[in-house]
């Protein structure tokens, strides 16, 4: 469990930011995106005004890529991320034995297809499986009951061209593609190797077996008629490089570095999307306390393509991407919608959603850029406690910032026995960072499922 370890990172982030922006009020870090567990191999998907971020899950204390499930987070503004739990795991694939590694999701025919590498128990080799769901949040089931393709290589990336032809790319140490049929779970022709030439993928020195920079983790997409393959380069430590081509199968030309080797993880893994007018680069590093090469965390930066379509060099930051929009505190918000948290964990709630839990005295979560407008009058939260409960402090600007109100949470007789508490609030006007801080005695205090403010009109603003 990732508990009680973020104060140092937060202080470091605050002091680093204060050093570069002394005149501004201290901003708190928003990278890495997830603080509750270790996440890796980000694969973003934009759907209906939200970005869905599919990730791997590094087990705490791992000394290898010990990965049993995938995780999902979504956001409407790139800073407040809703935890959707684990919509797919090794158990989804009865034929898989281990290694829930890097995949990608794509939408077609009203369904969502999740391509992932796992070890095929029968052969002991890495194979690519396909999960399918009717919603981006799952649940995903095994589309085939067997691997889609198997050649011992990893890291599928999926792409549908403008003419409707879909391609699946994958590979380490080689780079492969296959033409997917429109059902997305079968293919035509056979797996084809993309020639790894130094012109196409750069020159690696000192490794005769791997003369080019291409290592793994391709992320293939098309923009303004140009095909991009952004990939993990060189090993180890990896950096992120990219190549472009006039067509989906090449010929590829190496274009340089997207993100240099940084961040305390010897792997990196890229995912790129355009969202609400901006371009976003997702990656992973070892930035959380206890983080490293096998305990990674996903993060995001905003960037702009150069006029010629080239990708600028991008550096890891603790600040992350700027908020794209605001959050409406007058509609019901899931408690697991979080910009930053300390000591907080999430779990599956009895209603099938998620709640935050395992909250102890002083733990808090941050919701960035809540648009309070002319002012909030009350705060309500859905809470449960098998213990004695505690207090839910509504604070503004920081975890010990202005106290706008305090709700008393009673014991409810169970961690999933829910009741709604309401308390008056004052001072919550305009756009502010909201902090929910949990206080009380020792041990676990209470769980929170959702929260909502009412405004000065006494009604929710929609
Ligand atoms: O997460 C396991 C493996 O590490 C991925 O499949 C690679 O891309 C690297 O990130």
CSV table of C-alpha atoms and ligand atoms in Angstrom, one decimal:
chain,number,residue,atom,x,y,z
A,1,UNK,CA,0.0,0.0,0.0
A,2,UNK,CA,1.2,3.5,-0.8
A,3,UNK,CA,0.5,5.1,2.6
A,4,UNK,CA,1.8,8.1,4.5
A,5,UNK,CA,4.8,8.7,2.2
A,6,UNK,CA,3.9,11.7,0.2
A,7,UNK,CA,4.7,14.6,2.5
A,8,UNK,CA,8.4,14.6,1.4
A,9,UNK,CA,7.5,14.6,-2.3
A,10,UNK,CA,5.0,17.3,-1.8
A,11,UNK,CA,7.4,19.5,0.1
A,12,UNK,CA,10.0,18.9,-2.6
A,13,UNK,CA,7.5,19.8,-5.3
A,14,UNK,CA,6.4,22.9,-3.5
A,15,UNK,CA,10.0,24.0,-2.9
A,16,UNK,CA,11.0,23.4,-6.5
A,17,UNK,CA,8.0,25.3,-7.8
A,18,UNK,CA,8.6,28.1,-5.3
A,19,UNK,CA,12.2,28.4,-6.6
A,20,UNK,CA,11.1,29.0,-10.1
A,21,UNK,CA,8.0,31.1,-9.5
A,22,UNK,CA,8.5,33.0,-6.2
A,23,UNK,CA,5.8,35.6,-7.0
A,24,UNK,CA,3.0,33.1,-7.4
A,25,UNK,CA,1.0,31.3,-4.7
A,26,UNK,CA,2.6,27.9,-4.3
A,27,UNK,CA,1.1,25.4,-6.7
A,28,UNK,CA,1.0,21.7,-5.6
A,29,UNK,CA,2.3,19.0,-7.9
A,30,UNK,CA,-0.2,17.1,-10.1
A,31,UNK,CA,2.3,14.7,-11.5
A,32,UNK,CA,2.4,11.8,-11.2
A,33,UNK,CA,-1.3,11.5,-12.0
A,34,UNK,CA,-2.0,8.7,-9.6
A,35,UNK,CA,-0.8,8.6,-6.0
A,36,UNK,CA,-2.9,5.7,-4.6
A,37,UNK,CA,-1.1,2.9,-6.4
A,38,UNK,CA,1.9,2.5,-8.8
A,39,UNK,CA,0.9,2.7,-12.4
A,40,UNK,CA,2.8,2.2,-15.7
A,41,UNK,CA,2.5,2.0,-19.5
A,42,UNK,CA,-0.1,4.8,-20.0
A,43,UNK,CA,-2.5,4.4,-22.9
A,44,UNK,CA,-4.9,7.3,-23.3
A,45,UNK,CA,-8.1,7.2,-25.3
A,46,UNK,CA,-10.4,10.3,-25.9
A,47,UNK,CA,-14.1,9.5,-25.9
A,48,UNK,CA,-17.1,11.8,-25.4
A,49,UNK,CA,-15.3,14.7,-23.9
A,50,UNK,CA,-13.2,12.6,-21.5
A,51,UNK,CA,-9.7,11.1,-21.7
A,52,UNK,CA,-9.6,7.5,-20.5
A,53,UNK,CA,-6.2,6.5,-19.2
A,54,UNK,CA,-5.5,2.8,-19.3
A,55,UNK,CA,-2.5,1.8,-17.3
A,56,UNK,CA,-0.6,-1.2,-15.9
A,57,UNK,CA,-0.3,-1.7,-12.2
A,58,UNK,CA,3.1,-2.3,-10.6
A,59,UNK,CA,2.7,-4.2,-7.3
A,60,UNK,CA,4.2,-2.3,-4.4
A,61,UNK,CA,7.7,-3.4,-3.5
A,62,UNK,CA,8.1,-5.2,-6.9
A,63,UNK,CA,11.6,-6.3,-8.0
A,64,UNK,CA,10.4,-7.3,-11.4
A,65,UNK,CA,7.5,-6.3,-13.8
A,66,UNK,CA,5.1,-8.2,-11.5
A,67,UNK,CA,1.8,-7.0,-13.0
A,68,UNK,CA,-1.5,-8.8,-12.5
A,69,UNK,CA,-4.1,-6.3,-13.7
A,70,UNK,CA,-4.7,-3.1,-15.6
A,71,UNK,CA,-6.2,0.1,-14.2
A,72,UNK,CA,-8.3,2.9,-15.6
A,73,UNK,CA,-8.6,6.6,-14.7
A,74,UNK,CA,-10.5,9.3,-16.6
A,75,UNK,CA,-10.6,13.0,-16.6
A,76,UNK,CA,-12.5,15.9,-18.3
A,77,UNK,CA,-9.8,18.4,-17.5
A,78,UNK,CA,-6.4,16.6,-17.4
A,79,UNK,CA,-5.9,17.3,-13.7
A,80,UNK,CA,-8.8,15.8,-11.8
A,81,UNK,CA,-8.7,12.0,-12.4
A,82,UNK,CA,-11.5,9.6,-11.6
A,83,UNK,CA,-10.4,6.2,-10.5
A,84,UNK,CA,-12.4,3.4,-12.2
A,85,UNK,CA,-10.5,0.6,-10.5
A,86,UNK,CA,-9.4,-2.4,-12.5
A,87,UNK,CA,-11.7,-3.3,-15.5
A,88,UNK,CA,-9.4,-6.1,-16.7
A,89,UNK,CA,-6.9,-8.4,-15.2
A,90,UNK,CA,-5.0,-11.6,-15.9
A,91,UNK,CA,-8.1,-13.5,-14.8
A,92,UNK,CA,-10.0,-12.1,-17.8
A,93,UNK,CA,-7.8,-14.4,-20.0
A,94,UNK,CA,-8.2,-18.0,-18.8
A,95,UNK,CA,-5.2,-18.9,-21.0
A,96,UNK,CA,-2.9,-16.3,-19.5
A,97,UNK,CA,-0.5,-17.0,-16.7
A,98,UNK,CA,1.3,-13.7,-15.9
A,99,UNK,CA,2.7,-10.4,-17.0
A,100,UNK,CA,-0.2,-7.9,-17.6
A,101,UNK,CA,2.0,-5.6,-19.5
A,102,UNK,CA,1.6,-2.6,-21.8
A,103,UNK,CA,-1.6,-2.4,-24.0
A,104,UNK,CA,-3.9,0.0,-25.8
A,105,UNK,CA,-7.6,0.5,-26.2
A,106,UNK,CA,-9.5,1.6,-29.3
A,107,UNK,CA,-13.1,2.2,-30.1
A,108,UNK,CA,-14.9,0.6,-33.1
A,109,UNK,CA,-18.4,-0.6,-33.9
A,110,UNK,CA,-19.7,0.8,-30.6
A,111,UNK,CA,-17.2,-1.4,-28.7
A,112,UNK,CA,-13.9,-0.9,-27.0
A,113,UNK,CA,-11.1,-3.3,-27.8
A,114,UNK,CA,-8.1,-3.6,-25.4
A,115,UNK,CA,-5.0,-5.2,-26.8
A,116,UNK,CA,-2.6,-6.5,-24.2
A,117,UNK,CA,0.5,-8.7,-23.9
A,118,UNK,CA,0.4,-11.6,-21.5
A,119,UNK,CA,2.2,-14.9,-21.1
A,120,UNK,CA,0.3,-17.8,-22.7
A,121,UNK,CA,0.4,-20.5,-20.1
A,122,UNK,CA,0.4,-23.3,-22.7
A,123,UNK,CA,3.5,-22.0,-24.5
A,124,UNK,CA,5.2,-19.9,-21.9
A,125,UNK,CA,5.6,-17.2,-24.6
A,126,UNK,CA,4.3,-13.6,-24.7
A,127,UNK,CA,1.1,-13.4,-26.8
A,128,UNK,CA,-1.4,-10.6,-27.6
A,129,UNK,CA,-4.9,-11.0,-26.2
A,130,UNK,CA,-8.0,-8.8,-26.8
A,131,UNK,CA,-10.4,-7.6,-24.2
A,132,UNK,CA,-13.8,-6.2,-25.4
A,133,UNK,CA,-16.4,-4.1,-23.7
A,134,UNK,CA,-19.5,-2.0,-24.5
A,135,UNK,CA,-18.2,1.0,-22.5
A,136,UNK,CA,-14.8,2.5,-22.0
A,137,UNK,CA,-15.0,1.6,-18.4
A,138,UNK,CA,-15.7,-2.0,-19.0
A,139,UNK,CA,-16.1,-4.6,-17.8
A,140,UNK,CA,-13.9,-6.2,-20.4
A,141,UNK,CA,-14.2,-9.9,-21.4
A,142,UNK,CA,-11.9,-12.0,-23.5
A,143,UNK,CA,-13.0,-11.5,-27.1
A,144,UNK,CA,-11.4,-14.7,-28.4
A,145,UNK,CA,-10.7,-17.1,-25.6
A,146,UNK,CA,-7.2,-17.5,-27.1
A,147,UNK,CA,-4.4,-15.2,-28.2
A,148,UNK,CA,-5.0,-13.0,-31.3
A,149,UNK,CA,-1.4,-13.3,-32.3
A,150,UNK,CA,1.6,-14.9,-30.6
A,151,UNK,CA,5.3,-14.6,-31.4
A,152,UNK,CA,6.9,-14.0,-28.0
A,153,UNK,CA,6.9,-10.2,-28.4
A,154,UNK,CA,5.1,-7.5,-26.5
A,155,UNK,CA,3.5,-4.0,-26.4
A,156,UNK,CA,0.6,-3.8,-28.9
A,157,UNK,CA,-0.4,-0.4,-30.3
A,158,UNK,CA,-3.6,-0.2,-32.4
A,159,UNK,CA,-4.5,2.4,-35.1
A,160,UNK,CA,-7.4,2.8,-37.6
A,161,UNK,CA,-6.5,4.7,-40.7
A,162,UNK,CA,-8.9,7.1,-42.5
A,163,UNK,CA,-9.8,4.4,-45.0
A,164,UNK,CA,-11.0,2.1,-42.2
A,165,UNK,CA,-8.0,-0.3,-42.3
A,166,UNK,CA,-6.9,-1.1,-38.8
A,167,UNK,CA,-3.3,-2.0,-37.9
A,168,UNK,CA,-1.8,-3.7,-34.8
A,169,UNK,CA,1.8,-2.9,-34.2
A,170,UNK,CA,4.0,-4.5,-31.5
A,171,UNK,CA,7.4,-5.9,-30.7
A,172,UNK,CA,10.6,-6.1,-28.7
A,173,UNK,CA,13.2,-6.7,-30.0
A,174,UNK,CA,11.6,-6.6,-33.5
A,175,UNK,CA,8.8,-4.4,-34.7
A,176,UNK,CA,5.7,-6.1,-36.3
A,177,UNK,CA,2.4,-5.2,-37.8
A,178,UNK,CA,-0.7,-7.0,-38.9
A,179,UNK,CA,-3.8,-5.7,-40.8
A,180,UNK,CA,-6.8,-6.2,-38.5
A,181,UNK,CA,-10.1,-7.0,-40.0
A,182,UNK,CA,-13.0,-4.6,-39.2
A,183,UNK,CA,-14.2,-7.0,-36.5
A,184,UNK,CA,-11.0,-6.0,-34.7
A,185,UNK,CA,-10.5,-9.5,-33.4
A,186,UNK,CA,-9.1,-11.2,-36.5
A,187,UNK,CA,-6.6,-10.3,-39.2
A,188,UNK,CA,-5.8,-10.7,-42.8
A,189,UNK,CA,-2.4,-11.8,-44.1
A,190,UNK,CA,0.4,-12.6,-41.7
A,191,UNK,CA,2.4,-10.7,-39.2
A,192,UNK,CA,5.0,-8.6,-41.0
A,193,UNK,CA,8.2,-7.3,-39.8
A,194,UNK,CA,9.0,-3.6,-40.2
A,195,UNK,CA,12.6,-3.3,-41.2
A,196,UNK,CA,14.6,-1.8,-38.3
A,197,UNK,CA,17.0,0.3,-40.3
A,198,UNK,CA,19.2,3.0,-38.8
A,199,UNK,CA,17.6,5.5,-41.2
A,200,UNK,CA,14.2,4.5,-39.9
A,201,UNK,CA,14.9,4.1,-36.2
A,202,UNK,CA,18.2,5.8,-35.4
A,203,UNK,CA,21.6,4.3,-34.6
A,204,UNK,CA,22.4,2.5,-31.3
A,205,UNK,CA,26.0,1.9,-30.5
A,206,UNK,CA,27.6,-0.8,-28.4
A,207,UNK,CA,24.9,-3.5,-29.0
A,208,UNK,CA,25.4,-5.5,-32.1
A,209,UNK,CA,22.2,-7.4,-31.6
A,210,UNK,CA,20.2,-4.2,-31.7
A,211,UNK,CA,21.7,-1.7,-34.2
A,212,UNK,CA,18.8,0.7,-34.1
A,213,UNK,CA,17.4,2.7,-31.2
A,214,UNK,CA,14.0,0.9,-31.4
A,215,UNK,CA,13.5,-1.0,-28.1
A,216,UNK,CA,9.8,-1.5,-27.4
A,217,UNK,CA,6.4,0.3,-26.8
A,218,UNK,CA,5.4,1.6,-30.2
A,219,UNK,CA,2.6,4.2,-30.2
A,220,UNK,CA,1.4,4.7,-33.7
A,221,UNK,CA,-1.0,7.4,-34.9
A,222,UNK,CA,-1.7,9.8,-37.8
A,223,UNK,CA,-1.8,13.6,-37.8
A,224,UNK,CA,-2.2,15.8,-40.8
A,225,UNK,CA,-1.5,13.0,-43.2
A,226,UNK,CA,1.8,12.0,-41.4
A,227,UNK,CA,2.2,8.7,-39.6
A,228,UNK,CA,4.0,8.8,-36.3
A,229,UNK,CA,5.6,5.9,-34.3
A,230,UNK,CA,6.6,7.1,-30.9
A,231,UNK,CA,8.6,4.4,-29.1
A,232,UNK,CA,10.8,3.5,-26.1
A,233,UNK,CA,14.4,3.8,-27.4
A,234,UNK,CA,17.7,2.3,-26.3
A,235,UNK,CA,18.1,0.3,-23.2
A,236,UNK,CA,18.7,0.8,-20.5
A,237,UNK,CA,17.7,3.5,-19.4
A,238,UNK,CA,15.2,4.1,-22.1
A,239,UNK,CA,14.4,7.4,-23.7
A,240,UNK,CA,11.4,8.2,-25.9
A,241,UNK,CA,12.2,8.7,-29.6
A,242,UNK,CA,10.0,8.8,-32.7
A,243,UNK,CA,9.9,8.1,-36.4
A,244,UNK,CA,7.5,9.3,-39.1
A,245,UNK,CA,6.3,7.8,-42.4
A,246,UNK,CA,4.2,8.7,-45.4
A,247,UNK,CA,2.1,5.5,-44.9
A,248,UNK,CA,1.1,3.2,-42.0
A,249,UNK,CA,3.7,0.6,-42.9
A,250,UNK,CA,6.6,3.0,-43.7
A,251,UNK,CA,9.1,3.7,-44.9
A,252,UNK,CA,10.0,5.2,-41.5
A,253,UNK,CA,12.4,8.0,-40.9
A,254,UNK,CA,13.9,8.6,-37.5
A,255,UNK,CA,13.1,12.1,-36.2
A,256,UNK,CA,14.8,12.3,-32.8
A,257,UNK,CA,14.1,12.5,-29.1
A,258,UNK,CA,10.7,13.2,-27.6
A,259,UNK,CA,11.6,12.8,-24.0
A,260,UNK,CA,15.2,12.2,-22.8
A,261,UNK,CA,16.1,9.6,-20.2
A,262,UNK,CA,14.8,11.0,-16.9
A,263,UNK,CA,12.8,10.2,-13.9
A,264,UNK,CA,14.2,7.2,-12.0
A,265,UNK,CA,12.7,4.4,-14.1
A,266,UNK,CA,14.9,2.5,-16.6
A,267,UNK,CA,11.8,2.1,-18.8
A,268,UNK,CA,9.6,4.7,-20.3
A,269,UNK,CA,6.4,4.3,-22.3
A,270,UNK,CA,4.6,6.9,-24.4
A,271,UNK,CA,1.0,7.6,-25.2
A,272,UNK,CA,-0.1,10.7,-27.2
A,273,UNK,CA,-3.6,12.2,-27.7
A,274,UNK,CA,-5.2,15.5,-28.8
A,275,UNK,CA,-7.9,16.6,-26.3
A,276,UNK,CA,-10.0,19.8,-26.2
A,277,UNK,CA,-7.6,21.7,-28.4
A,278,UNK,CA,-4.4,20.6,-26.8
A,279,UNK,CA,-1.8,17.8,-27.4
A,280,UNK,CA,-0.8,15.7,-24.5
A,281,UNK,CA,2.2,13.3,-23.9
A,282,UNK,CA,1.8,10.6,-21.3
A,283,UNK,CA,4.7,8.7,-20.0
A,284,UNK,CA,5.9,7.0,-16.8
A,285,UNK,CA,8.7,7.5,-14.2
A,286,UNK,CA,9.6,6.5,-10.7
A,287,UNK,CA,8.6,9.7,-9.1
A,288,UNK,CA,6.5,8.5,-6.2
A,289,UNK,CA,8.2,7.6,-2.9
A,290,UNK,CA,9.3,4.0,-3.2
A,291,UNK,CA,9.2,4.5,-6.9
A,292,UNK,CA,11.7,3.1,-9.4
A,293,UNK,CA,12.1,0.8,-12.4
A,294,UNK,CA,9.5,-1.7,-11.1
A,295,UNK,CA,7.3,0.7,-9.1
A,296,UNK,CA,6.4,3.3,-11.7
A,297,UNK,CA,3.9,6.1,-12.0
A,298,UNK,CA,2.1,7.6,-15.1
A,299,UNK,CA,2.4,11.3,-15.7
A,300,UNK,CA,1.4,13.8,-18.4
A,301,UNK,CA,2.7,17.0,-20.1
A,302,UNK,CA,1.0,19.3,-22.6
A,303,UNK,CA,2.9,20.2,-25.8
A,304,UNK,CA,2.5,21.8,-29.2
A,305,UNK,CA,3.7,20.3,-32.4
A,306,UNK,CA,6.1,22.4,-34.4
A,307,UNK,CA,4.8,23.9,-37.6
A,308,UNK,CA,6.5,21.2,-39.7
A,309,UNK,CA,4.7,18.5,-37.6
A,310,UNK,CA,7.8,17.5,-35.6
A,311,UNK,CA,7.4,16.9,-31.9
A,312,UNK,CA,9.3,19.2,-29.6
A,313,UNK,CA,11.5,17.7,-26.9
A,314,UNK,CA,9.4,17.3,-23.7
A,315,UNK,CA,10.7,17.3,-20.1
A,316,UNK,CA,9.2,15.6,-17.1
A,317,UNK,CA,7.7,18.0,-14.6
A,318,UNK,CA,6.0,17.7,-11.3
A,319,UNK,CA,3.4,20.4,-12.2
A,320,UNK,CA,2.0,18.4,-15.1
A,321,UNK,CA,-0.5,19.7,-17.7
A,322,UNK,CA,-2.5,22.8,-17.0
A,323,UNK,CA,-6.2,22.3,-16.1
A,324,UNK,CA,-8.3,22.3,-19.2
A,325,UNK,CA,-11.6,23.7,-17.9
A,326,UNK,CA,-12.9,23.7,-14.3
A,327,UNK,CA,-14.8,21.2,-12.1
A,328,UNK,CA,-18.4,21.9,-11.2
A,329,UNK,CA,-18.7,21.4,-7.4
A,330,UNK,CA,-22.5,21.7,-7.6
A,331,UNK,CA,-22.9,18.4,-9.4
A,332,UNK,CA,-22.3,15.1,-7.6
A,333,UNK,CA,-18.6,14.3,-7.8
A,334,UNK,CA,-17.1,11.0,-7.0
A,335,UNK,CA,-14.7,11.1,-4.0
A,336,UNK,CA,-12.2,9.2,-6.1
A,337,UNK,CA,-11.9,12.1,-8.5
A,338,UNK,CA,-8.6,13.4,-7.4
A,339,UNK,CA,-5.9,15.8,-8.5
A,340,UNK,CA,-3.5,14.9,-5.7
A,341,UNK,CA,-3.9,12.9,-2.5
A,342,UNK,CA,-1.9,11.9,0.6
A,343,UNK,CA,-2.6,8.7,2.5
A,344,UNK,CA,-5.7,8.0,0.5
A,345,UNK,CA,-6.6,4.6,-1.0
A,346,UNK,CA,-9.5,3.6,-3.3
A,347,UNK,CA,-11.6,0.4,-3.3
A,348,UNK,CA,-14.6,-1.1,-5.0
A,349,UNK,CA,-17.8,0.2,-3.3
A,350,UNK,CA,-20.9,-2.0,-2.7
A,351,UNK,CA,-22.8,-0.1,-5.4
A,352,UNK,CA,-20.2,-1.2,-8.0
A,353,UNK,CA,-18.5,2.2,-8.2
A,354,UNK,CA,-15.4,3.2,-6.2
A,355,UNK,CA,-14.9,5.0,-2.8
A,356,UNK,CA,-12.0,6.4,-1.0
A,357,UNK,CA,-11.1,4.6,2.2
A,358,UNK,CA,-8.4,3.6,4.7
A,359,UNK,CA,-8.5,7.2,5.7
A,360,UNK,CA,-6.5,8.2,8.8
A,361,UNK,CA,-6.1,11.4,10.7
A,362,UNK,CA,-4.6,14.1,8.5
A,363,UNK,CA,-5.0,12.3,5.2
A,364,UNK,CA,-6.4,14.5,2.4
A,365,UNK,CA,-7.3,14.7,-1.2
A,366,UNK,CA,-7.2,17.7,-3.6
A,367,UNK,CA,-9.7,18.6,-6.3
A,368,UNK,CA,-8.2,21.3,-8.5
A,369,UNK,CA,-10.0,24.3,-9.9
A,370,UNK,CA,-13.5,23.9,-8.5
A,371,UNK,CA,-15.8,26.7,-10.0
A,372,UNK,CA,-17.8,27.9,-6.9
A,373,UNK,CA,-19.1,31.0,-8.7
A,374,UNK,CA,-20.9,33.4,-6.3
A,375,UNK,CA,-20.5,31.0,-3.4
A,376,UNK,CA,-21.4,27.7,-1.8
A,377,UNK,CA,-23.7,27.4,1.2
A,378,UNK,CA,-23.6,23.7,2.1
A,379,UNK,CA,-21.4,20.6,1.5
A,380,UNK,CA,-22.8,17.1,1.5
A,381,UNK,CA,-20.9,13.8,1.4
A,382,UNK,CA,-21.9,10.1,1.3
A,383,UNK,CA,-19.9,8.5,4.1
A,384,UNK,CA,-19.6,5.2,5.9
A,385,UNK,CA,-17.7,4.0,9.0
A,386,UNK,CA,-17.4,0.7,10.8
A,387,UNK,CA,-15.5,2.7,13.5
A,388,UNK,CA,-16.3,5.9,15.3
A,389,UNK,CA,-16.2,8.2,12.2
A,390,UNK,CA,-14.5,11.5,12.5
A,391,UNK,CA,-14.5,14.9,10.8
A,392,UNK,CA,-14.5,15.8,7.1
A,393,UNK,CA,-12.9,19.2,6.8
A,394,UNK,CA,-13.7,21.3,3.7
A,395,UNK,CA,-10.6,23.4,3.0
A,396,UNK,CA,-9.6,25.8,0.3
A,397,UNK,CA,-6.1,26.5,-1.3
A,398,UNK,CA,-4.2,23.8,0.6
A,399,UNK,CA,-4.6,20.8,3.0
A,400,UNK,CA,-4.3,23.2,5.9
A,401,UNK,CA,-5.8,26.2,4.0
A,402,UNK,CA,-8.9,28.2,4.8
A,403,UNK,CA,-11.5,26.0,6.7
A,404,UNK,CA,-14.7,26.5,4.8
A,405,UNK,CA,-16.7,24.0,6.8
A,406,UNK,CA,-16.6,20.8,8.8
A,407,UNK,CA,-19.0,17.8,8.6
A,408,UNK,CA,-19.1,15.4,11.5
A,409,UNK,CA,-19.1,11.8,10.3
A,410,UNK,CA,-20.8,9.3,12.6
A,411,UNK,CA,-20.1,5.6,12.9
A,412,UNK,CA,-22.6,3.8,10.5
A,413,UNK,CA,-22.0,0.2,11.6
A,414,UNK,CA,-20.1,-0.8,8.5
A,415,UNK,CA,-17.5,0.5,5.9
A,416,UNK,CA,-20.2,0.1,3.2
A,417,UNK,CA,-23.2,1.3,5.3
A,418,UNK,CA,-23.7,4.7,3.7
A,419,UNK,CA,-25.3,7.8,5.0
A,420,UNK,CA,-25.3,11.4,3.8
A,421,UNK,CA,-23.9,14.2,6.0
A,422,UNK,CA,-24.4,17.9,5.3
A,423,UNK,CA,-22.7,20.9,6.9
A,424,UNK,CA,-22.7,24.7,6.2
A,425,UNK,CA,-19.8,26.2,4.3
A,426,UNK,CA,-18.6,29.8,3.8
A,427,UNK,CA,-15.8,31.4,1.7
A,428,UNK,CA,-16.1,29.0,-1.2
A,429,UNK,CA,-16.4,31.5,-4.1
A,430,UNK,CA,-14.8,31.8,-7.5
A,431,UNK,CA,-12.3,29.2,-8.7
A,432,UNK,CA,-10.5,27.5,-5.9
A,433,UNK,CA,-8.6,24.3,-5.2
A,434,UNK,CA,-10.7,22.2,-2.9
A,435,UNK,CA,-9.1,20.0,-0.2
A,436,UNK,CA,-11.1,17.4,1.7
A,437,UNK,CA,-9.1,16.6,4.8
A,438,UNK,CA,-10.0,13.7,7.1
A,439,UNK,CA,-9.5,14.0,10.8
A,440,UNK,CA,-10.3,12.1,14.0
A,441,UNK,CA,-8.9,9.5,16.3
A,442,UNK,CA,-6.5,6.7,15.5
A,443,UNK,CA,-7.0,4.0,13.0
A,444,UNK,CA,-9.2,4.1,9.9
A,445,UNK,CA,-11.9,6.8,10.3
A,446,UNK,CA,-14.5,6.6,7.5
A,447,UNK,CA,-15.0,6.1,3.8
A,448,UNK,CA,-16.3,8.7,1.3
A,449,UNK,CA,-18.3,7.7,-1.9
A,450,UNK,CA,-19.3,11.1,-3.3
A,451,UNK,CA,-19.7,14.8,-2.4
A,452,UNK,CA,-21.6,17.8,-3.6
A,453,UNK,CA,-22.1,21.5,-2.7
A,454,UNK,CA,-25.2,23.6,-2.9
A,455,UNK,CA,-24.9,27.2,-4.1
A,456,UNK,CA,-26.2,30.5,-2.8
A,457,UNK,CA,-29.5,29.9,-4.8
A,458,UNK,CA,-29.9,26.8,-2.6
A,459,UNK,CA,-30.0,24.7,-5.8
A,460,UNK,CA,-27.5,22.7,-7.7
A,461,UNK,CA,-26.1,24.4,-10.7
A,462,UNK,CA,-26.1,22.2,-13.8
B,1,LIG,O1,5.4,-2.8,-18.0
B,1,LIG,C1,6.0,-3.9,-18.5
B,1,LIG,C2,6.9,-3.5,-19.7
B,1,LIG,O2,7.8,-2.5,-19.3
B,1,LIG,C3,6.1,-2.9,-20.8
B,1,LIG,O3,5.4,-3.8,-21.6
B,1,LIG,C4,7.2,-2.2,-21.5
B,1,LIG,O4,6.8,-1.2,-22.5
B,1,LIG,C5,8.0,-1.5,-20.4
B,1,LIG,O5,7.3,-0.3,-20.0
